[in-house]
Coordinates of C-alpha atoms in Angstrom, one line a residue:
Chain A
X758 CA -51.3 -30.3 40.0
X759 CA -53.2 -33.7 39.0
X760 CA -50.9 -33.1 35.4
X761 CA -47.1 -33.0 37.8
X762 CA -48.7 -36.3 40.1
X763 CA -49.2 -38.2 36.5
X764 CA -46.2 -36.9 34.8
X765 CA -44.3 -38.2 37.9
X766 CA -46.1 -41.1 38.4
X767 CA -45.1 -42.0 34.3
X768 CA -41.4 -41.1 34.9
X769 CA -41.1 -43.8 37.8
X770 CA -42.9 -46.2 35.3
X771 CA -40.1 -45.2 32.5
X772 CA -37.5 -45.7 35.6
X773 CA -39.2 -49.3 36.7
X774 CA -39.4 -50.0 32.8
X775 CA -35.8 -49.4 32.1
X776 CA -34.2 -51.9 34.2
X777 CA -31.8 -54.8 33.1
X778 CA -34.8 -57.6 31.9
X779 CA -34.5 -60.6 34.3
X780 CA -33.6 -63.0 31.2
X781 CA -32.4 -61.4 28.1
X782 CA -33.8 -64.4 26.4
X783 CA -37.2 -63.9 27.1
X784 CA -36.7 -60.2 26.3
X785 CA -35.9 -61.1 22.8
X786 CA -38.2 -63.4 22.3
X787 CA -40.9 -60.9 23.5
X788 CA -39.3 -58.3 21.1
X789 CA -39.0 -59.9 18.3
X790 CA -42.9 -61.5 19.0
X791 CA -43.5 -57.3 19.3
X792 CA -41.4 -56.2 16.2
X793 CA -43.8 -58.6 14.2
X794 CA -46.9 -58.0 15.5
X795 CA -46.8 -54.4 15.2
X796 CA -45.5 -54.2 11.6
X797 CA -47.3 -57.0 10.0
X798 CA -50.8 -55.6 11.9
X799 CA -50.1 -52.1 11.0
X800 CA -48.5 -52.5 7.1
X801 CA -52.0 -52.7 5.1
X802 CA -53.0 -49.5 6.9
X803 CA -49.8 -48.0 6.8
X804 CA -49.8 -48.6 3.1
X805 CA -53.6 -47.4 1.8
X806 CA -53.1 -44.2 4.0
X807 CA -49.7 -43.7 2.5
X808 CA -50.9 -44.1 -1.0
X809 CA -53.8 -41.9 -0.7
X810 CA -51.4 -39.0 1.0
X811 CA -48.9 -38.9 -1.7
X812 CA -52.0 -39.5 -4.2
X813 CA -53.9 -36.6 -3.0
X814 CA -50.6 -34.3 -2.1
X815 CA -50.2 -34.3 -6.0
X816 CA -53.4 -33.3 -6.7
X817 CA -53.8 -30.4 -4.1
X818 CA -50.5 -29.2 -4.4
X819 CA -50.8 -28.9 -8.7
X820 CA -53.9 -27.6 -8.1
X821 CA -52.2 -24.2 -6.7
X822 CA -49.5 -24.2 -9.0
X823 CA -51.4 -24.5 -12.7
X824 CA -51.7 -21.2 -14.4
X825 CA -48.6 -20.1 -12.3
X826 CA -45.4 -19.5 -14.2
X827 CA -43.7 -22.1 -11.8
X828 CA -42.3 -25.3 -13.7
X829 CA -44.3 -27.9 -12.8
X830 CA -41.5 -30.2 -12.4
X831 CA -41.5 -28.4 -8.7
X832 CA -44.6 -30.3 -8.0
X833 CA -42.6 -33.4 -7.6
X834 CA -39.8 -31.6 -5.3
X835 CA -43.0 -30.0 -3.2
X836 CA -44.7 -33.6 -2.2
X837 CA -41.5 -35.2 -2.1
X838 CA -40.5 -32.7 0.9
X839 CA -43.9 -32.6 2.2
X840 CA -44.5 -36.4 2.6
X841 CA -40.8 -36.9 3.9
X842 CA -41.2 -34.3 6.3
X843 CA -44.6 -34.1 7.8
X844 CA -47.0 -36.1 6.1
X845 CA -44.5 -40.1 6.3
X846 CA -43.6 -39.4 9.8
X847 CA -46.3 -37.8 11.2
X848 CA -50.0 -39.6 10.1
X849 CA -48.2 -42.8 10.4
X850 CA -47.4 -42.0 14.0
X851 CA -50.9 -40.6 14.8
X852 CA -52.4 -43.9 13.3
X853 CA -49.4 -46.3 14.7
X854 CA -51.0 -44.3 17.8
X855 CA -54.3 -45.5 16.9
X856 CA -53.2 -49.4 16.6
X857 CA -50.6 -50.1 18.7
X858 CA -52.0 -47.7 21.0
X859 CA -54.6 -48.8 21.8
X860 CA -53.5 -52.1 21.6
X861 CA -50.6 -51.8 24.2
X862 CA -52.8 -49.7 26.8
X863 CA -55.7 -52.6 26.5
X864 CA -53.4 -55.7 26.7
X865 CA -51.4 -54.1 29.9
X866 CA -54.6 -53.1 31.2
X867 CA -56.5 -56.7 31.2
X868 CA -53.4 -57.8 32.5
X869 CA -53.0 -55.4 35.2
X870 CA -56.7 -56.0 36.4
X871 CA -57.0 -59.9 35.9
X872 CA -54.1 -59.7 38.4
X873 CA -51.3 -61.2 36.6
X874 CA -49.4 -58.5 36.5
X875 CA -49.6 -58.9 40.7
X876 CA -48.5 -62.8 39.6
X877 CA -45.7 -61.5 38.0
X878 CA -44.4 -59.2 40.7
X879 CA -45.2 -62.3 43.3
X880 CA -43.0 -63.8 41.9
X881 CA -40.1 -61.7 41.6
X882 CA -40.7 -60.3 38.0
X883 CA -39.6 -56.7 38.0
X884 CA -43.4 -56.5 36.3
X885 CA -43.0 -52.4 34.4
X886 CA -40.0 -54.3 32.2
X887 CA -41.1 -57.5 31.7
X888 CA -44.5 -56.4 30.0
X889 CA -43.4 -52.8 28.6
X890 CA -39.4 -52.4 27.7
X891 CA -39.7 -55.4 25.0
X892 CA -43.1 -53.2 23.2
X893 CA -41.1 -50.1 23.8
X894 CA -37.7 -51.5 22.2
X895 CA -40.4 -53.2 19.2
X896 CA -41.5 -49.4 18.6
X897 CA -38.2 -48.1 18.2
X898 CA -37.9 -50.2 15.6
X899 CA -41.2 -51.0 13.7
X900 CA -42.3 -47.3 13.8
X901 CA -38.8 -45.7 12.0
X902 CA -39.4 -48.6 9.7
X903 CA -43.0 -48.4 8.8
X904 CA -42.5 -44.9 8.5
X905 CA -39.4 -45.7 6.1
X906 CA -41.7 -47.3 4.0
X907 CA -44.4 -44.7 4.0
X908 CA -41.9 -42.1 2.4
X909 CA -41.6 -44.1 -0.2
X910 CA -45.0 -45.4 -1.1
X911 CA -46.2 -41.9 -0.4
X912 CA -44.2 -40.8 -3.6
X913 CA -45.7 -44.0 -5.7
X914 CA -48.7 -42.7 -4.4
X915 CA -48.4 -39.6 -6.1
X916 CA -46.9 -40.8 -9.5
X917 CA -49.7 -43.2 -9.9
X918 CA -52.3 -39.8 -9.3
X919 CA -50.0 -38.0 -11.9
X920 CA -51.1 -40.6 -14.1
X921 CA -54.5 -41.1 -13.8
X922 CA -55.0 -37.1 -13.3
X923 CA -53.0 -36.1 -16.6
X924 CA -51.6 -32.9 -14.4
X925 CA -48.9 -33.4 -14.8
X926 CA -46.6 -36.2 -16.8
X927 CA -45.3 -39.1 -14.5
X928 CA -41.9 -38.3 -16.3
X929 CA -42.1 -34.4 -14.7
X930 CA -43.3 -35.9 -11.5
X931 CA -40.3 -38.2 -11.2
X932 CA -37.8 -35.6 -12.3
X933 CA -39.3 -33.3 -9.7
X934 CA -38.4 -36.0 -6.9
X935 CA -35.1 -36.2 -7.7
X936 CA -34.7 -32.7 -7.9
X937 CA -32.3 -31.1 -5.0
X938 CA -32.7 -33.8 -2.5
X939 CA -31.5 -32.7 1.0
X940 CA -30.5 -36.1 3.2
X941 CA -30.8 -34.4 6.0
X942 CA -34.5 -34.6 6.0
X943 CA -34.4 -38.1 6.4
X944 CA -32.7 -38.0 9.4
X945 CA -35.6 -35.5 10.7
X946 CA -38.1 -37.5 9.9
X947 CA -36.8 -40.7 11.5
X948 CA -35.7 -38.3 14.6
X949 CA -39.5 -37.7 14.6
X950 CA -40.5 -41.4 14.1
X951 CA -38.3 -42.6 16.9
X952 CA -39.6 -40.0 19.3
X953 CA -43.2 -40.6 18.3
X954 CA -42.5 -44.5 18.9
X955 CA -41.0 -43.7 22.1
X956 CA -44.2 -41.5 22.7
X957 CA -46.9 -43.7 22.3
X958 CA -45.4 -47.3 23.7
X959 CA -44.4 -45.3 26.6
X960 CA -47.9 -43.6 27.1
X961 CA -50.0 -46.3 26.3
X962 CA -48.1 -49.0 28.5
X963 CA -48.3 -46.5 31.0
X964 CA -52.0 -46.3 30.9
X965 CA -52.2 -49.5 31.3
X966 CA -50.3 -50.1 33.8
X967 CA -52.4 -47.7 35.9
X968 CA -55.3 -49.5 35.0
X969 CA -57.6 -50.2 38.1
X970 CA -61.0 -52.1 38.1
X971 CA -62.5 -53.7 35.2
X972 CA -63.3 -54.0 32.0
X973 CA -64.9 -50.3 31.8
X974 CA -61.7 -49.3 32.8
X975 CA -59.8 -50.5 30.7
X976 CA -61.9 -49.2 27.2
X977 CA -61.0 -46.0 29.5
X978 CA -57.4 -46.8 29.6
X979 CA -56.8 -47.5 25.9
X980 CA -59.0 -44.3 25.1
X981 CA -56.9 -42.0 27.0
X982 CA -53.7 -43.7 25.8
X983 CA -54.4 -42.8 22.3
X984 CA -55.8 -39.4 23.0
X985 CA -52.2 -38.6 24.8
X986 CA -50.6 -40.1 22.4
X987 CA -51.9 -38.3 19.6
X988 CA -51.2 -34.7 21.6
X989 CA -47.6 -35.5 22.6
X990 CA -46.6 -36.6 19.1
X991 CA -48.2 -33.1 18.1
X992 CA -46.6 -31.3 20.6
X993 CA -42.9 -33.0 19.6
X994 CA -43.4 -32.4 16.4
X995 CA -43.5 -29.1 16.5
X996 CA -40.6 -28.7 18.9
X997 CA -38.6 -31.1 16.5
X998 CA -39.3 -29.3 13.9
X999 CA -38.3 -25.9 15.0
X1000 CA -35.0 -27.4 16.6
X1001 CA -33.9 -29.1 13.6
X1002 CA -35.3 -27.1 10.7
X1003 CA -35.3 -23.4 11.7
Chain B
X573 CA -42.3 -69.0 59.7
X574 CA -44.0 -65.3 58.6
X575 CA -44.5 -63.5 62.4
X576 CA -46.7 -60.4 61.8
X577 CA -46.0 -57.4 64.4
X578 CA -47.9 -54.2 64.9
X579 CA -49.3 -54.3 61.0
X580 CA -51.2 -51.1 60.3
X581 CA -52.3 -49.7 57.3
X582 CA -54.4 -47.0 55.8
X583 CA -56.1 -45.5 53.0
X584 CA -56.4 -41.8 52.7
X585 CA -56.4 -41.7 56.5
X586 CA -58.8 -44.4 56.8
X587 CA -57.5 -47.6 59.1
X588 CA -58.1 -51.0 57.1
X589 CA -55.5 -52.7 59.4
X590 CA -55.0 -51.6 63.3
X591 CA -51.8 -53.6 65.3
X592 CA -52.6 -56.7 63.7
X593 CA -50.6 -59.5 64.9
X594 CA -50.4 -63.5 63.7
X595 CA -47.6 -65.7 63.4
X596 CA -48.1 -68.4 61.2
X597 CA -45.7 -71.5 60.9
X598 CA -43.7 -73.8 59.0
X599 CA -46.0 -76.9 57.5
X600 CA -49.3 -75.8 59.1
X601 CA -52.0 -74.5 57.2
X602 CA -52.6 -71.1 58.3
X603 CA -56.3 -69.2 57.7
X604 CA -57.2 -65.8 58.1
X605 CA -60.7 -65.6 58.2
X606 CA -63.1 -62.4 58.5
X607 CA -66.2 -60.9 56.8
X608 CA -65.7 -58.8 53.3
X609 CA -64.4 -55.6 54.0
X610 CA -62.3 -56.8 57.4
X611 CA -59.0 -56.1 56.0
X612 CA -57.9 -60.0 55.1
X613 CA -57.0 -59.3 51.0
X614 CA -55.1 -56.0 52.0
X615 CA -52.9 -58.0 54.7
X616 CA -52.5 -60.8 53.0
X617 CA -51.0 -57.5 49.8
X618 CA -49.2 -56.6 52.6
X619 CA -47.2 -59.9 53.4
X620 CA -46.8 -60.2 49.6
X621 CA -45.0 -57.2 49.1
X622 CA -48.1 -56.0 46.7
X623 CA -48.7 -53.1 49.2
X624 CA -46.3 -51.6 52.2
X625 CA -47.9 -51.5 55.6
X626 CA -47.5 -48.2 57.2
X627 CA -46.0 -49.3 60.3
X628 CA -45.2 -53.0 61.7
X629 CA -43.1 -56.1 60.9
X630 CA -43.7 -58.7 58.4
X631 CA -41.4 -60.8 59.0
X632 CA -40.4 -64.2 56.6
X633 CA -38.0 -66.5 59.0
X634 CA -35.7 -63.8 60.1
X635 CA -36.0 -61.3 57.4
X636 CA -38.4 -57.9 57.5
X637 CA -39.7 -57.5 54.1
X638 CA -40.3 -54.1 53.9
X639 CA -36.2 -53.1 54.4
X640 CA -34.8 -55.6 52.4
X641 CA -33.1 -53.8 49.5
X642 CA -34.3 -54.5 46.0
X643 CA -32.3 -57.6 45.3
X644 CA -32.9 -59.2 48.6
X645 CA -36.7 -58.6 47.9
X646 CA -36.4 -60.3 44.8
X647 CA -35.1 -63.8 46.4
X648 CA -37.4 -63.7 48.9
X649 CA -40.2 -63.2 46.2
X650 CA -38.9 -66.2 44.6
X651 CA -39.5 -68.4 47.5
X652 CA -42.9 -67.3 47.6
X653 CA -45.8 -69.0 46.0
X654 CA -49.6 -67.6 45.3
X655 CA -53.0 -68.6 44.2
X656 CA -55.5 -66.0 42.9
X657 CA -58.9 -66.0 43.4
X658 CA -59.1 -65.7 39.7
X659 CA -55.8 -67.8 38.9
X660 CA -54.4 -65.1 37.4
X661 CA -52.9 -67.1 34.7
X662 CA -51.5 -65.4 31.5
X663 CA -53.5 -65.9 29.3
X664 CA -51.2 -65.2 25.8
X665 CA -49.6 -68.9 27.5
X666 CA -50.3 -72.1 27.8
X667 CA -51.1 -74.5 30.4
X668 CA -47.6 -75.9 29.6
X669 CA -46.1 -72.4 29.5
X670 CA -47.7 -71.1 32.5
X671 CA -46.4 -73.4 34.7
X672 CA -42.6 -73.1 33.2
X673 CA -42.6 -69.2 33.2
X674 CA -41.1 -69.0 36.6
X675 CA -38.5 -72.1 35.3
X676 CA -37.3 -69.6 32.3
X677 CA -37.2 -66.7 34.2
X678 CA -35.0 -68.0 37.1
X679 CA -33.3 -71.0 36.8
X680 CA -30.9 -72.3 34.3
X681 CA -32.7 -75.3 33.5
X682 CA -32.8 -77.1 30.3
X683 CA -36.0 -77.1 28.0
X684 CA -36.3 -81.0 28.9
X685 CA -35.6 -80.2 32.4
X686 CA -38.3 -77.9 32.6
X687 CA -40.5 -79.5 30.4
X688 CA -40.3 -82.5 33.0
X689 CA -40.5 -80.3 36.0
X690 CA -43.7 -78.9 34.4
X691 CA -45.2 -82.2 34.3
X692 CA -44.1 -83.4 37.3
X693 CA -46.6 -80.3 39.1
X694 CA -49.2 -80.6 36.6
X695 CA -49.3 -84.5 37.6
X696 CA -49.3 -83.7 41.2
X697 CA -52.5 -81.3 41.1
X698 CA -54.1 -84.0 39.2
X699 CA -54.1 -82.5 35.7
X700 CA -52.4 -84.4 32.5
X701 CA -52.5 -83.8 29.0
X702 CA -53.7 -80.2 29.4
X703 CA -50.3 -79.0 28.3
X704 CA -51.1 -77.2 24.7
X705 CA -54.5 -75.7 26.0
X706 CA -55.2 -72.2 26.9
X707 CA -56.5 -71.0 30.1
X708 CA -59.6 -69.4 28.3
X709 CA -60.5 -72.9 27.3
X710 CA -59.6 -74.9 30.7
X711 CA -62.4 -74.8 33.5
X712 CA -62.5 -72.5 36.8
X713 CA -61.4 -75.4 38.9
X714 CA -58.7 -76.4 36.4
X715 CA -57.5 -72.8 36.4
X716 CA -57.0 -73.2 40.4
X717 CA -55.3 -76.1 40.0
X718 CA -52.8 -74.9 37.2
X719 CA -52.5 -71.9 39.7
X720 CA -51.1 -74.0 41.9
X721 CA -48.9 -76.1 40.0
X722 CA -47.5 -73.2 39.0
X723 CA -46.9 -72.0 42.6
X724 CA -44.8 -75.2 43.2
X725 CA -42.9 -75.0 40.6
X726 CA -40.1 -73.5 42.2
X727 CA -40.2 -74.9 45.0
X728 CA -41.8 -72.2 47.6
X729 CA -41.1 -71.6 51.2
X730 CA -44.3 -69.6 51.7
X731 CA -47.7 -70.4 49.9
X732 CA -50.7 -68.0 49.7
X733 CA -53.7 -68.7 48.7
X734 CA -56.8 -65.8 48.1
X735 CA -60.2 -67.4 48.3
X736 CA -59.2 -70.6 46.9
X737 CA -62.4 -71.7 46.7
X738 CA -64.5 -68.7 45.6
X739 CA -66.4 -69.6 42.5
X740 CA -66.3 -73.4 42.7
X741 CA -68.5 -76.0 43.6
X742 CA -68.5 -78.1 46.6
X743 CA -66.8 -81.1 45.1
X744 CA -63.9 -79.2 43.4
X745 CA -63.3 -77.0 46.2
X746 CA -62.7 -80.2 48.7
X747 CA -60.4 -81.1 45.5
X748 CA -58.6 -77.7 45.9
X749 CA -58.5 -78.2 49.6
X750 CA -57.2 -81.3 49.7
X751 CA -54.6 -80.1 47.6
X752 CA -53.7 -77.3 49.4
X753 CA -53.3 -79.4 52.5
X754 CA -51.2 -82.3 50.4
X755 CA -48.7 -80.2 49.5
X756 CA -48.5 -78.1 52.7
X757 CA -47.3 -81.1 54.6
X758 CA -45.7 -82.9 51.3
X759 CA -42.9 -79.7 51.2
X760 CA -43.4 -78.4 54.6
X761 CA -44.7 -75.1 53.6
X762 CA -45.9 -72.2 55.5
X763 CA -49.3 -71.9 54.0
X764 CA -52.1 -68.9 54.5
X765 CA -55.4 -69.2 53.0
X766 CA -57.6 -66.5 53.0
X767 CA -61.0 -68.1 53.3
X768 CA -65.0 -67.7 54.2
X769 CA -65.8 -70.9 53.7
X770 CA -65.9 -72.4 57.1
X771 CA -66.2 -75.8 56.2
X772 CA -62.5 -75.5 54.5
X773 CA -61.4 -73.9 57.9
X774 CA -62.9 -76.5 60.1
X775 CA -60.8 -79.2 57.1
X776 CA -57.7 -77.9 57.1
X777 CA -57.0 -75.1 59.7
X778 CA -54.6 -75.8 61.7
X779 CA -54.0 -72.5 62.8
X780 CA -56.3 -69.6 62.1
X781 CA -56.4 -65.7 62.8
X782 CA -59.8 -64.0 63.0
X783 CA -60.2 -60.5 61.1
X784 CA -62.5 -57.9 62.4
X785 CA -62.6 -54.6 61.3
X786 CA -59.2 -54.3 60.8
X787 CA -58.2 -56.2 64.0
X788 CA -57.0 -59.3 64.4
X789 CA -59.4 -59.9 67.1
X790 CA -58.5 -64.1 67.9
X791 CA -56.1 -66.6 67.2
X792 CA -56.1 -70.2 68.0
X793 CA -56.9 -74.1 66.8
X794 CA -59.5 -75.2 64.6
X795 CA -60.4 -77.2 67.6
X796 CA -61.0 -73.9 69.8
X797 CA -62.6 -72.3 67.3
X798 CA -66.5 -72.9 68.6
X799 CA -65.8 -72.3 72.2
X800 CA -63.7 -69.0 71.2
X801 CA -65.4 -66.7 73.8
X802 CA -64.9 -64.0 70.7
X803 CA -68.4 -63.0 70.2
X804 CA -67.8 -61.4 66.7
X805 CA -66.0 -64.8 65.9
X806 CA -69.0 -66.9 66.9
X807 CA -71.8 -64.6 65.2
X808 CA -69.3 -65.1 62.2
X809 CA -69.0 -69.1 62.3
X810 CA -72.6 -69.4 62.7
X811 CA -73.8 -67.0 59.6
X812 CA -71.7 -69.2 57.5
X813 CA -73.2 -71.9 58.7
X814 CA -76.3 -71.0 58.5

């Protein structure tokens, strides 16, 4: 029961959010203040993890197949599938879920209970849009793109652990990446990126919008954002992927 | 004018406002005064629009709140001015910024339009060349007073004002009053202050309404305010006395 009061509660959030903005030119200057923020605080991160998957993909993945009679140039074919398909979209979303996340929930939250988010509908603000739709719209777009990015540096990743691991040749690697690509993969993996965005700037502004009290409240706010986060990007990217793959 | 009629509110069946009924006019400073817990933040929600009342009329010069349609609710919002206890300024903006936000949001001014606007409020509450600073590096009182140049800024109808002088000393508290009652007469505003502090009642009331548990229990002058015949009222004037 509590579950069908919140999901309600969040749909008339998504309804209040997606209203015309009161001034498109404050709505792009929020957005574009967004787009920046969230891709310039979440590239270094982005970047390590998505070196280290591709890096380690290599390694477990020839692992299984030395000794086999399979040509190892399939290793190269394997992670490049693997990182465009699970690994890009969906540990970038679980730690975008992590940073922005958080971030989001606890900057809505302080707002909500220092009162100016009572200020802003004082004064006429339609409040939900004025703080949310610009992060939401910022997702969208910094999420796809970081995500972008993480497909590819996931595959430097694992021709620079070709190289130092002597595995297999960075030459076989590379061959093995440009072996039957299928386009359509990208377009499932950004499908996934743009409904994990929409997933946790939703959530998380949600939570902190709902945010009562203090301070204690609103760790609890930003905890509970990323927690939900986390399971509804799980739980979409499962459906997503039997929808579009199977 | 704002004429309150019948306001009654609760939460999860418990009454926090019964029938309550005030008028409050145009260029008179208007108190509601009552201990904590009497109902005074929740009705003064109510007249905001923050919270609906359950049953009852708020009404703003002719026009009930609570059915306006979305639009209408919005103009009237605009005509309406607030200080926060807390001053409830946004703190990712400046002073300067503070102060303009309602400017960018719903006029069509100019940046030197609104840039002189800004200044003109910031002078009138007595604060220059506070433009650039944030509000985590401004003082409590400054915070109040920024709260309420950014009230005027667009010209308000209706002014509220939530324990204006909670957390302030003596001195800048008569500063905030006597600001409060400047530009109450200055642009002929309906003003309501929710307030303990008796000595700011006894200042600046011209009109006040007496909270008690949920009632609005008197109504009168500052002047009949000792001589109320309201015992609650009188036990309550001299504890804050005392």
């Amino acid at each position: 029961m509590k579950f069908l009061e919140q999901f309600g509660r969040y749909i008339l959030f998504l309804r209040a959010c997606f209203r015309k903005p009161d001034k498109w030119r404050m709505f792009w200057r929020a957005f574009f203040t967004e787009v920046y923020k969230m891709g310039n605080d979440s590239f270094l991160i982005v970047s390590i993890i998505s070196m280290f998957i591709g890096a380690v993909a290599v390694i477990q993945f020839g692992s299984q197949l030395q000794g086999s009679l399979v040509p190892m140039t399939i290793l190269g074919r394997i992670v490049r599938d693997a990182n465009i398909l699970e690994f890009s979209p969906t540990i970038t979303a679980l730690v975008m879920a992590g940073k922005i996340g958080s971030n989001i929930a606890s900057e809505i939250g302080t707002m909500k209970v220092s009162e100016q988010i009572d200020a802003l509908e004082i004064m006429g603000v339609n409040a939900a849009s004025y703080v949310a739709l610009p992060k939401i719209f910022a997702a969208l777009f910094a999420v796809p793109a970081l995500v972008t990015y993480s497909m590819f540096l996931a595959n430097v990743g694992g021709a620079i652990s070709c190289y130092f691991s002597e595995m297999v040749s960075v030459d076989t690697y590379v061959q093995g990446l440009r072996m039957d690509f299928n386009s359509f993969f990208i377009t499932h993996s950004l499908t996934k990126a743009v409904t994990s965005a929409f997933l946790i700037a939703t959530i998380s502004s949600y939570n902190g919008y709902q945010t009562e009290g203090g301070a204690l409240e609103v760790g609890s706010a930003s905890t509970k954002a990323v927690v939900q986060s986390c399971i509804a990007i799980i739980f979409f990217d499962y459906i997503l992927t039997q929808i579009m793959l199977y | 004018m704002i004429a309150l009629k019948d306001i009654s509110k609760s939460f999860n069946g418990r009454p926090v406002l019964q029938n309550v009924n005030a008028t409050f006019n145009k260029g008179k400073c208007s108190f509601v005064i009552g201990a904590s817990g009497g109902g005074k933040s929740v009705l003064m929600k109510c007249m905001v629009g923050l919270l609906s009342q359950d049953s009852g009329v708020i009404d703003f010069d002719g026009r009930d709140f609570l059915n306006l349609d979305y639009y209408k609710k919005k103009e009237l919002r605009q005509e309406i001015g607030m200080l926060f206890q807390g001053g409830a300024l946004f703190d990712s903006l400046s002073v300067e910024d503070n102060v303009a936000f309602p400017l960018r949001m719903f006029t069509d001014f100019s940046n030197s339009e609104i840039l002189d606007r800004v200044n003109f409020c910031l002078k009138r509450v007595k604060l220059e060349n506070v433009n650039k600073l944030f509000p985590s590096n401004i003082s409590g009182g400054m915070k109040k007073r920024v709260g309420i140049a950014r009230s005027i800024a667009m010209n308000p109808k209706y002014l509220f004002c939530d324990e204006p002088n909670s957390g302030l000393d003596p001195l800048t508290s008569r500063v905030i009053d006597a600001l409060i009652m400047e530009i109450t007469e200055e642009y002929g505003i309906t003003t309501i202050v929710n307030s303990h502090d008796i000595k700011s009642v006894f200042d600046m009331g011209d009109h006040i309404v007496f909270i008690y548990q949920g009632k609005s229990l008197w109504e009168g002058t500052k002047d009949d305010l000792r001589n109320s015949g309201n015992k609650e009222l009188e036990l309550f004037i001299k504890a804050s006395e005392f």
